[in-house]
């Protein structure tokens, strides 16, 4: 199992104190990585769980809708840990409204966090990773990287772009020892899907289609995250790894 070991590695995880980002940050810390937890509004409970893993953790408040945050995040990781080995571009938002009424703000806000920040944070991290010819970038995609969804047009556009940017960066940076891959979670029980889970009709329709018969949890991403963050995936480039209880197979 040594190829999965992350001892001595340093990771940046955005949106690390809640939801899927917290599950991923806990997994990377359990595998031995130091973690820079980037949050807009940190939650003590999520931070405490990672602090208990015996690795170094640093918490940084940053708003990814501001371009200035990108440089600050990477420079903090370098100042605290000396380098960036792993970047998990997890933070993301969703806005729900019919396409016919969809506002420019809901389009721009979602594209800025889910796509623009993902690209520029990857760029800033890769500039450091290239110095050592080693790096692992994991972007969080979605089933809506493949499907259109319902009343979430900017989210579908942004996550389609995440899958394509993942491949584009993988092609350019493999020669520098950097792998760029994505995880596409299925329907997971987090704040992001609260409205869906509270709608009895949509919730039943979703559950009926999932072969595993349940919503996913942040813990369900742990294996995929450690795999893509570790040497175990050194020859995996530009892949979008679906973790969805079988949804896409239906
Ligand atoms: P979540 O619980 O809502 O977490 C989203 C995280 O992103 C939060 O930590 C949030 O911080 C952070 N964030 C949002 N806007 C930010 C900003 N401007 N600056 C910094 N951080 C910001 O939802 P989640 O389900 O864990 O989502 C994590 C990722 O998985 C997202 O990219 C999402 O699209 C993706 N995903 C989720 C599902 C699902 O079913 N849940 C499925 C596929 C993909 P605050 O809470 O402080 O705003």
PDB file of C-alpha atoms and ligand atoms in Angstrom:
ATOM      1  CA  UNK A   1       0.000   0.000   0.000  1.00  0.00           C
ATOM      2  CA  UNK A   2       3.018   2.340   0.039  1.00  0.00           C
ATOM      3  CA  UNK A   3       2.034   3.873  -3.297  1.00  0.00           C
ATOM      4  CA  UNK A   4      -1.058   5.292  -1.577  1.00  0.00           C
ATOM      5  CA  UNK A   5       0.987   6.828   1.257  1.00  0.00           C
ATOM      6  CA  UNK A   6       0.911  10.647   1.371  1.00  0.00           C
ATOM      7  CA  UNK A   7       3.398  11.153   4.207  1.00  0.00           C
ATOM      8  CA  UNK A   8       5.421  14.323   3.575  1.00  0.00           C
ATOM      9  CA  UNK A   9       3.022  15.590   0.922  1.00  0.00           C
ATOM     10  CA  UNK A  10       1.214  18.901   1.263  1.00  0.00           C
ATOM     11  CA  UNK A  11      -2.283  19.477  -0.044  1.00  0.00           C
ATOM     12  CA  UNK A  12      -4.576  22.419  -0.668  1.00  0.00           C
ATOM     13  CA  UNK A  13      -8.264  21.556  -0.369  1.00  0.00           C
ATOM     14  CA  UNK A  14     -10.869  24.237  -1.133  1.00  0.00           C
ATOM     15  CA  UNK A  15     -14.164  24.073   0.744  1.00  0.00           C
ATOM     16  CA  UNK A  16     -12.436  21.768   3.212  1.00  0.00           C
ATOM     17  CA  UNK A  17     -14.457  22.215   6.388  1.00  0.00           C
ATOM     18  CA  UNK A  18     -17.780  20.878   5.104  1.00  0.00           C
ATOM     19  CA  UNK A  19     -19.392  18.449   2.672  1.00  0.00           C
ATOM     20  CA  UNK A  20     -17.374  16.538   0.098  1.00  0.00           C
ATOM     21  CA  UNK A  21     -14.283  18.691   0.635  1.00  0.00           C
ATOM     22  CA  UNK A  22     -14.231  17.696   4.280  1.00  0.00           C
ATOM     23  CA  UNK A  23     -14.473  13.995   3.385  1.00  0.00           C
ATOM     24  CA  UNK A  24     -11.583  14.427   0.941  1.00  0.00           C
ATOM     25  CA  UNK A  25      -9.464  16.471   3.373  1.00  0.00           C
ATOM     26  CA  UNK A  26      -9.988  13.839   6.088  1.00  0.00           C
ATOM     27  CA  UNK A  27      -8.890  11.105   3.671  1.00  0.00           C
ATOM     28  CA  UNK A  28      -5.736  12.919   2.546  1.00  0.00           C
ATOM     29  CA  UNK A  29      -4.840  13.684   6.174  1.00  0.00           C
ATOM     30  CA  UNK A  30      -5.411  10.049   7.192  1.00  0.00           C
ATOM     31  CA  UNK A  31      -3.043   9.026   4.373  1.00  0.00           C
ATOM     32  CA  UNK A  32      -0.390  11.388   5.828  1.00  0.00           C
ATOM     33  CA  UNK A  33      -0.682  14.697   3.948  1.00  0.00           C
ATOM     34  CA  UNK A  34      -0.471  18.134   5.572  1.00  0.00           C
ATOM     35  CA  UNK A  35      -3.538  20.142   4.640  1.00  0.00           C
ATOM     36  CA  UNK A  36      -4.187  23.802   3.855  1.00  0.00           C
ATOM     37  CA  UNK A  37      -7.924  24.051   4.441  1.00  0.00           C
ATOM     38  CA  UNK A  38      -9.376  26.871   2.364  1.00  0.00           C
ATOM     39  CA  UNK A  39     -12.826  28.042   3.382  1.00  0.00           C
ATOM     40  CA  UNK A  40     -15.009  31.075   2.914  1.00  0.00           C
ATOM     41  CA  UNK A  41     -16.629  30.454   6.305  1.00  0.00           C
ATOM     42  CA  UNK A  42     -14.743  27.765   8.243  1.00  0.00           C
ATOM     43  CA  UNK A  43     -16.653  25.335  10.433  1.00  0.00           C
ATOM     44  CA  UNK A  44     -14.852  24.337  13.614  1.00  0.00           C
ATOM     45  CA  UNK A  45     -16.247  20.795  13.595  1.00  0.00           C
ATOM     46  CA  UNK A  46     -14.810  20.043  10.158  1.00  0.00           C
ATOM     47  CA  UNK A  47     -11.439  21.561  11.042  1.00  0.00           C
ATOM     48  CA  UNK A  48     -11.204  19.676  14.362  1.00  0.00           C
ATOM     49  CA  UNK A  49     -11.762  16.316  12.667  1.00  0.00           C
ATOM     50  CA  UNK A  50      -8.736  16.883  10.444  1.00  0.00           C
ATOM     51  CA  UNK A  51      -6.579  18.273  13.239  1.00  0.00           C
ATOM     52  CA  UNK A  52      -7.103  14.953  15.012  1.00  0.00           C
ATOM     53  CA  UNK A  53      -5.273  13.039  12.256  1.00  0.00           C
ATOM     54  CA  UNK A  54      -1.793  14.007  13.467  1.00  0.00           C
ATOM     55  CA  UNK A  55      -0.721  15.952  10.383  1.00  0.00           C
ATOM     56  CA  UNK A  56      -0.133  19.702  10.060  1.00  0.00           C
ATOM     57  CA  UNK A  57      -3.275  21.647   9.231  1.00  0.00           C
ATOM     58  CA  UNK A  58      -3.542  25.306   8.408  1.00  0.00           C
ATOM     59  CA  UNK A  59      -6.852  27.078   7.944  1.00  0.00           C
ATOM     60  CA  UNK A  60      -7.166  29.968   5.476  1.00  0.00           C
ATOM     61  CA  UNK A  61     -10.174  32.181   4.896  1.00  0.00           C
ATOM     62  CA  UNK A  62     -10.533  32.980   1.204  1.00  0.00           C
ATOM     63  CA  UNK A  63     -13.297  33.916  -1.180  1.00  0.00           C
ATOM     64  CA  UNK A  64     -12.701  32.192  -4.513  1.00  0.00           C
ATOM     65  CA  UNK A  65     -14.876  34.700  -6.334  1.00  0.00           C
ATOM     66  CA  UNK A  66     -11.991  37.162  -5.875  1.00  0.00           C
ATOM     67  CA  UNK A  67      -9.047  36.594  -8.214  1.00  0.00           C
ATOM     68  CA  UNK A  68      -6.634  37.929  -5.516  1.00  0.00           C
ATOM     69  CA  UNK A  69      -7.462  34.865  -3.401  1.00  0.00           C
ATOM     70  CA  UNK A  70      -5.717  32.551  -5.859  1.00  0.00           C
ATOM     71  CA  UNK A  71      -2.205  33.884  -5.254  1.00  0.00           C
ATOM     72  CA  UNK A  72      -2.824  34.158  -1.524  1.00  0.00           C
ATOM     73  CA  UNK A  73      -3.856  30.484  -1.281  1.00  0.00           C
ATOM     74  CA  UNK A  74      -0.771  29.165  -3.066  1.00  0.00           C
ATOM     75  CA  UNK A  75       1.642  31.515  -1.300  1.00  0.00           C
ATOM     76  CA  UNK A  76       0.187  30.483   2.080  1.00  0.00           C
ATOM     77  CA  UNK A  77       0.721  26.794   1.264  1.00  0.00           C
ATOM     78  CA  UNK A  78       4.316  27.477   0.205  1.00  0.00           C
ATOM     79  CA  UNK A  79       5.000  29.615   3.280  1.00  0.00           C
ATOM     80  CA  UNK A  80       3.525  27.010   5.665  1.00  0.00           C
ATOM     81  CA  UNK A  81       4.591  23.741   4.011  1.00  0.00           C
ATOM     82  CA  UNK A  82       7.350  24.787   1.586  1.00  0.00           C
ATOM     83  CA  UNK A  83       5.519  23.441  -1.484  1.00  0.00           C
ATOM     84  CA  UNK A  84       2.262  22.353  -3.061  1.00  0.00           C
ATOM     85  CA  UNK A  85       2.098  18.662  -3.978  1.00  0.00           C
ATOM     86  CA  UNK A  86      -1.664  18.190  -4.198  1.00  0.00           C
ATOM     87  CA  UNK A  87      -4.493  20.558  -5.108  1.00  0.00           C
ATOM     88  CA  UNK A  88      -8.126  19.571  -4.684  1.00  0.00           C
ATOM     89  CA  UNK A  89     -10.372  22.083  -6.451  1.00  0.00           C
ATOM     90  CA  UNK A  90     -13.503  21.167  -4.523  1.00  0.00           C
ATOM     91  CA  UNK A  91     -15.365  24.412  -3.680  1.00  0.00           C
ATOM     92  CA  UNK A  92     -18.413  24.906  -5.841  1.00  0.00           C
ATOM     93  CA  UNK A  93     -21.864  26.435  -5.893  1.00  0.00           C
ATOM     94  CA  UNK A  94     -25.175  25.741  -7.595  1.00  0.00           C
ATOM     95  CA  UNK A  95     -28.110  28.018  -8.484  1.00  0.00           C
ATOM     96  CA  UNK A  96     -31.493  26.602  -9.409  1.00  0.00           C
ATOM     97  CA  UNK A  97     -33.920  28.411 -11.746  1.00  0.00           C
ATOM     98  CA  UNK A  98     -35.609  27.618 -15.057  1.00  0.00           C
ATOM     99  CA  UNK A  99     -33.409  28.520 -18.031  1.00  0.00           C
ATOM    100  CA  UNK A 100     -36.033  30.941 -19.341  1.00  0.00           C
ATOM    101  CA  UNK A 101     -35.741  33.088 -16.193  1.00  0.00           C
ATOM    102  CA  UNK A 102     -32.060  32.460 -15.383  1.00  0.00           C
ATOM    103  CA  UNK A 103     -30.231  35.648 -14.338  1.00  0.00           C
ATOM    104  CA  UNK A 104     -26.851  36.896 -15.494  1.00  0.00           C
ATOM    105  CA  UNK A 105     -25.724  36.962 -11.845  1.00  0.00           C
ATOM    106  CA  UNK A 106     -26.562  33.286 -11.345  1.00  0.00           C
ATOM    107  CA  UNK A 107     -24.677  32.488 -14.540  1.00  0.00           C
ATOM    108  CA  UNK A 108     -21.572  34.537 -13.632  1.00  0.00           C
ATOM    109  CA  UNK A 109     -21.405  33.539  -9.953  1.00  0.00           C
ATOM    110  CA  UNK A 110     -21.459  29.827 -10.765  1.00  0.00           C
ATOM    111  CA  UNK A 111     -19.027  30.046 -13.672  1.00  0.00           C
ATOM    112  CA  UNK A 112     -16.624  32.153 -11.600  1.00  0.00           C
ATOM    113  CA  UNK A 113     -16.393  29.721  -8.682  1.00  0.00           C
ATOM    114  CA  UNK A 114     -16.873  26.398 -10.471  1.00  0.00           C
ATOM    115  CA  UNK A 115     -14.765  27.024 -13.575  1.00  0.00           C
ATOM    116  CA  UNK A 116     -12.668  30.207 -13.502  1.00  0.00           C
ATOM    117  CA  UNK A 117     -11.308  29.709  -9.967  1.00  0.00           C
ATOM    118  CA  UNK A 118     -10.632  26.032 -10.726  1.00  0.00           C
ATOM    119  CA  UNK A 119      -8.520  26.935 -13.748  1.00  0.00           C
ATOM    120  CA  UNK A 120      -6.539  29.763 -12.159  1.00  0.00           C
ATOM    121  CA  UNK A 121      -5.893  27.923  -8.893  1.00  0.00           C
ATOM    122  CA  UNK A 122      -4.628  24.948 -10.920  1.00  0.00           C
ATOM    123  CA  UNK A 123      -2.399  27.318 -12.888  1.00  0.00           C
ATOM    124  CA  UNK A 124      -0.967  28.921  -9.736  1.00  0.00           C
ATOM    125  CA  UNK A 125      -0.374  25.538  -8.057  1.00  0.00           C
ATOM    126  CA  UNK A 126       1.176  24.041 -11.196  1.00  0.00           C
ATOM    127  CA  UNK A 127       3.747  26.843 -11.352  1.00  0.00           C
ATOM    128  CA  UNK A 128       5.070  25.584  -8.002  1.00  0.00           C
ATOM    129  CA  UNK A 129       4.638  21.890  -8.848  1.00  0.00           C
ATOM    130  CA  UNK A 130       6.678  22.294 -12.054  1.00  0.00           C
ATOM    131  CA  UNK A 131       9.731  23.323 -10.008  1.00  0.00           C
ATOM    132  CA  UNK A 132       9.902  19.764  -8.598  1.00  0.00           C
ATOM    133  CA  UNK A 133       8.337  18.030 -11.618  1.00  0.00           C
ATOM    134  CA  UNK A 134       5.689  16.548  -9.339  1.00  0.00           C
ATOM    135  CA  UNK A 135       2.055  17.358  -8.654  1.00  0.00           C
ATOM    136  CA  UNK A 136      -1.452  15.985  -8.355  1.00  0.00           C
ATOM    137  CA  UNK A 137      -4.443  18.122  -9.261  1.00  0.00           C
ATOM    138  CA  UNK A 138      -7.937  16.813  -8.590  1.00  0.00           C
ATOM    139  CA  UNK A 139     -10.924  18.802  -9.814  1.00  0.00           C
ATOM    140  CA  UNK A 140     -14.410  18.035  -8.576  1.00  0.00           C
ATOM    141  CA  UNK A 141     -16.654  17.543 -11.579  1.00  0.00           C
ATOM    142  CA  UNK A 142     -20.228  16.199 -11.459  1.00  0.00           C
ATOM    143  CA  UNK A 143     -22.698  13.918 -13.202  1.00  0.00           C
ATOM    144  CA  UNK A 144     -23.608  17.204 -14.903  1.00  0.00           C
ATOM    145  CA  UNK A 145     -20.211  17.065 -16.597  1.00  0.00           C
ATOM    146  CA  UNK A 146     -22.005  14.411 -18.719  1.00  0.00           C
ATOM    147  CA  UNK A 147     -25.710  15.196 -18.348  1.00  0.00           C
ATOM    148  CA  UNK A 148     -27.730  18.400 -18.626  1.00  0.00           C
ATOM    149  CA  UNK A 149     -29.611  18.339 -15.334  1.00  0.00           C
ATOM    150  CA  UNK A 150     -32.878  20.180 -14.641  1.00  0.00           C
ATOM    151  CA  UNK A 151     -33.077  23.942 -13.898  1.00  0.00           C
ATOM    152  CA  UNK A 152     -29.326  24.228 -13.266  1.00  0.00           C
ATOM    153  CA  UNK A 153     -27.997  25.518 -16.620  1.00  0.00           C
ATOM    154  CA  UNK A 154     -24.951  27.398 -15.338  1.00  0.00           C
ATOM    155  CA  UNK A 155     -23.992  24.489 -13.075  1.00  0.00           C
ATOM    156  CA  UNK A 156     -24.165  22.031 -15.993  1.00  0.00           C
ATOM    157  CA  UNK A 157     -22.116  24.416 -18.154  1.00  0.00           C
ATOM    158  CA  UNK A 158     -19.541  24.927 -15.399  1.00  0.00           C
ATOM    159  CA  UNK A 159     -19.106  21.222 -14.661  1.00  0.00           C
ATOM    160  CA  UNK A 160     -18.905  20.319 -18.349  1.00  0.00           C
ATOM    161  CA  UNK A 161     -16.091  22.857 -18.477  1.00  0.00           C
ATOM    162  CA  UNK A 162     -14.393  21.289 -15.431  1.00  0.00           C
ATOM    163  CA  UNK A 163     -14.172  17.948 -17.264  1.00  0.00           C
ATOM    164  CA  UNK A 164     -12.749  19.600 -20.378  1.00  0.00           C
ATOM    165  CA  UNK A 165     -10.284  21.798 -18.484  1.00  0.00           C
ATOM    166  CA  UNK A 166      -9.128  18.703 -16.606  1.00  0.00           C
ATOM    167  CA  UNK A 167      -8.241  17.015 -19.899  1.00  0.00           C
ATOM    168  CA  UNK A 168      -6.700  20.161 -21.387  1.00  0.00           C
ATOM    169  CA  UNK A 169      -4.402  20.676 -18.383  1.00  0.00           C
ATOM    170  CA  UNK A 170      -3.533  16.975 -18.198  1.00  0.00           C
ATOM    171  CA  UNK A 171      -2.335  17.088 -21.804  1.00  0.00           C
ATOM    172  CA  UNK A 172      -0.078  20.077 -21.210  1.00  0.00           C
ATOM    173  CA  UNK A 173       1.304  19.207 -17.788  1.00  0.00           C
ATOM    174  CA  UNK A 174       1.913  15.426 -17.908  1.00  0.00           C
ATOM    175  CA  UNK A 175       5.367  16.225 -19.316  1.00  0.00           C
ATOM    176  CA  UNK A 176       6.060  18.186 -16.100  1.00  0.00           C
ATOM    177  CA  UNK A 177       5.206  15.263 -13.814  1.00  0.00           C
ATOM    178  CA  UNK A 178       1.778  16.683 -12.930  1.00  0.00           C
ATOM    179  CA  UNK A 179      -1.340  14.558 -13.220  1.00  0.00           C
ATOM    180  CA  UNK A 180      -4.661  16.357 -13.586  1.00  0.00           C
ATOM    181  CA  UNK A 181      -7.780  14.290 -13.020  1.00  0.00           C
ATOM    182  CA  UNK A 182     -11.328  14.813 -11.794  1.00  0.00           C
ATOM    183  CA  UNK A 183     -13.812  13.062  -9.565  1.00  0.00           C
ATOM    184  CA  UNK A 184     -17.441  13.201 -10.659  1.00  0.00           C
ATOM    185  CA  UNK A 185     -19.555  12.532  -7.568  1.00  0.00           C
ATOM    186  CA  UNK A 186     -23.097  11.264  -7.971  1.00  0.00           C
ATOM    187  CA  UNK A 187     -25.949  12.469  -5.782  1.00  0.00           C
ATOM    188  CA  UNK A 188     -24.328  13.076  -2.395  1.00  0.00           C
ATOM    189  CA  UNK A 189     -25.953  14.152   0.856  1.00  0.00           C
ATOM    190  CA  UNK A 190     -24.436  17.630   1.448  1.00  0.00           C
ATOM    191  CA  UNK A 191     -25.646  21.262   1.590  1.00  0.00           C
ATOM    192  CA  UNK A 192     -25.421  21.326  -2.210  1.00  0.00           C
ATOM    193  CA  UNK A 193     -28.297  18.825  -2.531  1.00  0.00           C
ATOM    194  CA  UNK A 194     -30.393  19.873   0.496  1.00  0.00           C
ATOM    195  CA  UNK A 195     -33.178  21.309  -1.692  1.00  0.00           C
ATOM    196  CA  UNK A 196     -33.340  18.119  -3.769  1.00  0.00           C
ATOM    197  CA  UNK A 197     -33.430  15.825  -0.744  1.00  0.00           C
ATOM    198  CA  UNK A 198     -36.210  17.902   0.795  1.00  0.00           C
ATOM    199  CA  UNK A 199     -38.357  17.649  -2.354  1.00  0.00           C
ATOM    200  CA  UNK A 200     -40.158  14.300  -1.937  1.00  0.00           C
ATOM    201  CA  UNK A 201     -40.867  13.896  -5.668  1.00  0.00           C
ATOM    202  CA  UNK A 202     -37.335  14.681  -6.894  1.00  0.00           C
ATOM    203  CA  UNK A 203     -35.757  12.807  -4.005  1.00  0.00           C
ATOM    204  CA  UNK A 204     -37.712   9.616  -4.804  1.00  0.00           C
ATOM    205  CA  UNK A 205     -36.994   9.913  -8.536  1.00  0.00           C
ATOM    206  CA  UNK A 206     -33.269  10.241  -7.812  1.00  0.00           C
ATOM    207  CA  UNK A 207     -33.137   7.377  -5.323  1.00  0.00           C
ATOM    208  CA  UNK A 208     -35.112   5.092  -7.653  1.00  0.00           C
ATOM    209  CA  UNK A 209     -32.425   5.518 -10.314  1.00  0.00           C
ATOM    210  CA  UNK A 210     -29.358   4.885  -8.135  1.00  0.00           C
ATOM    211  CA  UNK A 211     -28.462   1.163  -8.340  1.00  0.00           C
ATOM    212  CA  UNK A 212     -26.742   1.378  -4.931  1.00  0.00           C
ATOM    213  CA  UNK A 213     -30.115   2.491  -3.516  1.00  0.00           C
ATOM    214  CA  UNK A 214     -28.830   5.380  -1.391  1.00  0.00           C
ATOM    215  CA  UNK A 215     -27.422   8.908  -1.561  1.00  0.00           C
ATOM    216  CA  UNK A 216     -23.636   9.067  -1.419  1.00  0.00           C
ATOM    217  CA  UNK A 217     -21.743  10.559   1.523  1.00  0.00           C
ATOM    218  CA  UNK A 218     -18.474  12.526   1.765  1.00  0.00           C
ATOM    219  CA  UNK A 219     -16.778   9.317   2.929  1.00  0.00           C
ATOM    220  CA  UNK A 220     -17.633   7.658  -0.385  1.00  0.00           C
ATOM    221  CA  UNK A 221     -15.058   9.881  -2.139  1.00  0.00           C
ATOM    222  CA  UNK A 222     -12.166   9.011   0.148  1.00  0.00           C
ATOM    223  CA  UNK A 223     -10.733   6.095  -1.842  1.00  0.00           C
ATOM    224  CA  UNK A 224     -10.909   7.942  -5.160  1.00  0.00           C
ATOM    225  CA  UNK A 225      -9.309  11.043  -3.635  1.00  0.00           C
ATOM    226  CA  UNK A 226      -6.354   9.201  -2.072  1.00  0.00           C
ATOM    227  CA  UNK A 227      -5.842   7.239  -5.295  1.00  0.00           C
ATOM    228  CA  UNK A 228      -5.720  10.363  -7.470  1.00  0.00           C
ATOM    229  CA  UNK A 229      -3.579  12.242  -4.916  1.00  0.00           C
ATOM    230  CA  UNK A 230      -0.969   9.493  -4.615  1.00  0.00           C
ATOM    231  CA  UNK A 231       1.709   7.733  -6.644  1.00  0.00           C
ATOM    232  CA  UNK A 232      -0.828   4.939  -7.225  1.00  0.00           C
ATOM    233  CA  UNK A 233      -2.259   7.080 -10.039  1.00  0.00           C
ATOM    234  CA  UNK A 234       0.999   8.312 -11.586  1.00  0.00           C
ATOM    235  CA  UNK A 235       0.007   7.021 -15.061  1.00  0.00           C
ATOM    236  CA  UNK A 236      -3.608   8.242 -14.848  1.00  0.00           C
ATOM    237  CA  UNK A 237      -4.022  11.517 -16.756  1.00  0.00           C
ATOM    238  CA  UNK A 238      -7.099  13.520 -17.698  1.00  0.00           C
ATOM    239  CA  UNK A 239      -9.521  10.951 -16.274  1.00  0.00           C
ATOM    240  CA  UNK A 240     -12.942  11.816 -14.844  1.00  0.00           C
ATOM    241  CA  UNK A 241     -13.575   9.175 -12.192  1.00  0.00           C
ATOM    242  CA  UNK A 242     -17.297   8.751 -11.554  1.00  0.00           C
ATOM    243  CA  UNK A 243     -18.300   7.831  -7.982  1.00  0.00           C
ATOM    244  CA  UNK A 244     -22.081   7.631  -8.227  1.00  0.00           C
ATOM    245  CA  UNK A 245     -23.472   4.343  -6.897  1.00  0.00           C
ATOM    246  CA  UNK A 246     -24.059   3.313 -10.523  1.00  0.00           C
ATOM    247  CA  UNK A 247     -26.254   6.259 -11.644  1.00  0.00           C
ATOM    248  CA  UNK A 248     -24.517   6.740 -15.009  1.00  0.00           C
ATOM    249  CA  UNK A 249     -24.562   3.043 -15.744  1.00  0.00           C
ATOM    250  CA  UNK A 250     -28.389   3.062 -15.869  1.00  0.00           C
TER     251      UNK A 250
HETATM  252  P1  LIG B   1     -21.250  22.207  -0.006  1.00  0.00           P
HETATM  253  O1  LIG B   1     -21.448  21.430   1.230  1.00  0.00           O
HETATM  254  O2  LIG B   1     -22.178  23.324  -0.350  1.00  0.00           O
HETATM  255  O3  LIG B   1     -19.747  22.681  -0.066  1.00  0.00           O
HETATM  256  C1  LIG B   1     -19.289  23.624  -1.002  1.00  0.00           C
HETATM  257  C2  LIG B   1     -18.044  24.256  -0.453  1.00  0.00           C
HETATM  258  O4  LIG B   1     -17.579  25.264  -1.369  1.00  0.00           O
HETATM  259  C3  LIG B   1     -18.294  24.948   0.881  1.00  0.00           C
HETATM  260  O5  LIG B   1     -17.200  24.722   1.733  1.00  0.00           O
HETATM  261  C4  LIG B   1     -18.368  26.399   0.457  1.00  0.00           C
HETATM  262  O6  LIG B   1     -18.062  27.287   1.490  1.00  0.00           O
HETATM  263  C5  LIG B   1     -17.323  26.429  -0.618  1.00  0.00           C
HETATM  264  N1  LIG B   1     -17.464  27.654  -1.390  1.00  0.00           N
HETATM  265  C6  LIG B   1     -18.543  28.068  -2.074  1.00  0.00           C
HETATM  266  N2  LIG B   1     -18.321  29.288  -2.597  1.00  0.00           N
HETATM  267  C7  LIG B   1     -17.069  29.650  -2.217  1.00  0.00           C
HETATM  268  C8  LIG B   1     -16.266  30.794  -2.421  1.00  0.00           C
HETATM  269  N3  LIG B   1     -16.711  31.861  -3.116  1.00  0.00           N
HETATM  270  N4  LIG B   1     -15.029  30.818  -1.893  1.00  0.00           N
HETATM  271  C9  LIG B   1     -14.562  29.785  -1.170  1.00  0.00           C
HETATM  272  N5  LIG B   1     -15.266  28.670  -0.942  1.00  0.00           N
HETATM  273  C10 LIG B   1     -16.519  28.609  -1.452  1.00  0.00           C
HETATM  274  O7  LIG B   1     -21.403  21.230  -1.253  1.00  0.00           O
HETATM  275  P2  LIG B   1     -20.643  19.877  -1.648  1.00  0.00           P
HETATM  276  O8  LIG B   1     -21.682  18.970  -2.164  1.00  0.00           O
HETATM  277  O9  LIG B   1     -19.722  19.423  -0.604  1.00  0.00           O
HETATM  278  O10 LIG B   1     -19.832  20.411  -2.916  1.00  0.00           O
HETATM  279  C11 LIG B   1     -18.442  20.225  -3.089  1.00  0.00           C
HETATM  280  C12 LIG B   1     -18.150  20.097  -4.567  1.00  0.00           C
HETATM  281  O11 LIG B   1     -18.750  18.892  -5.053  1.00  0.00           O
HETATM  282  C13 LIG B   1     -18.733  21.226  -5.428  1.00  0.00           C
HETATM  283  O12 LIG B   1     -17.822  21.547  -6.459  1.00  0.00           O
HETATM  284  C14 LIG B   1     -19.979  20.603  -6.006  1.00  0.00           C
HETATM  285  O13 LIG B   1     -20.378  21.194  -7.192  1.00  0.00           O
HETATM  286  C15 LIG B   1     -19.506  19.173  -6.207  1.00  0.00           C
HETATM  287  N6  LIG B   1     -20.537  18.164  -6.358  1.00  0.00           N
HETATM  288  C16 LIG B   1     -21.440  17.922  -5.368  1.00  0.00           C
HETATM  289  C17 LIG B   1     -22.372  16.925  -5.562  1.00  0.00           C
HETATM  290  C18 LIG B   1     -23.400  16.580  -4.516  1.00  0.00           C
HETATM  291  O14 LIG B   1     -24.295  15.777  -4.812  1.00  0.00           O
HETATM  292  N7  LIG B   1     -23.331  17.112  -3.320  1.00  0.00           N
HETATM  293  C19 LIG B   1     -22.400  16.195  -6.733  1.00  0.00           C
HETATM  294  C20 LIG B   1     -21.474  16.467  -7.709  1.00  0.00           C
HETATM  295  C21 LIG B   1     -20.526  17.453  -7.508  1.00  0.00           C
HETATM  296  P3  LIG B   1     -19.277  28.005   2.294  1.00  0.00           P
HETATM  297  O15 LIG B   1     -20.179  26.911   2.773  1.00  0.00           O
HETATM  298  O16 LIG B   1     -18.587  28.741   3.363  1.00  0.00           O
HETATM  299  O17 LIG B   1     -19.969  28.880   1.305  1.00  0.00           O
END
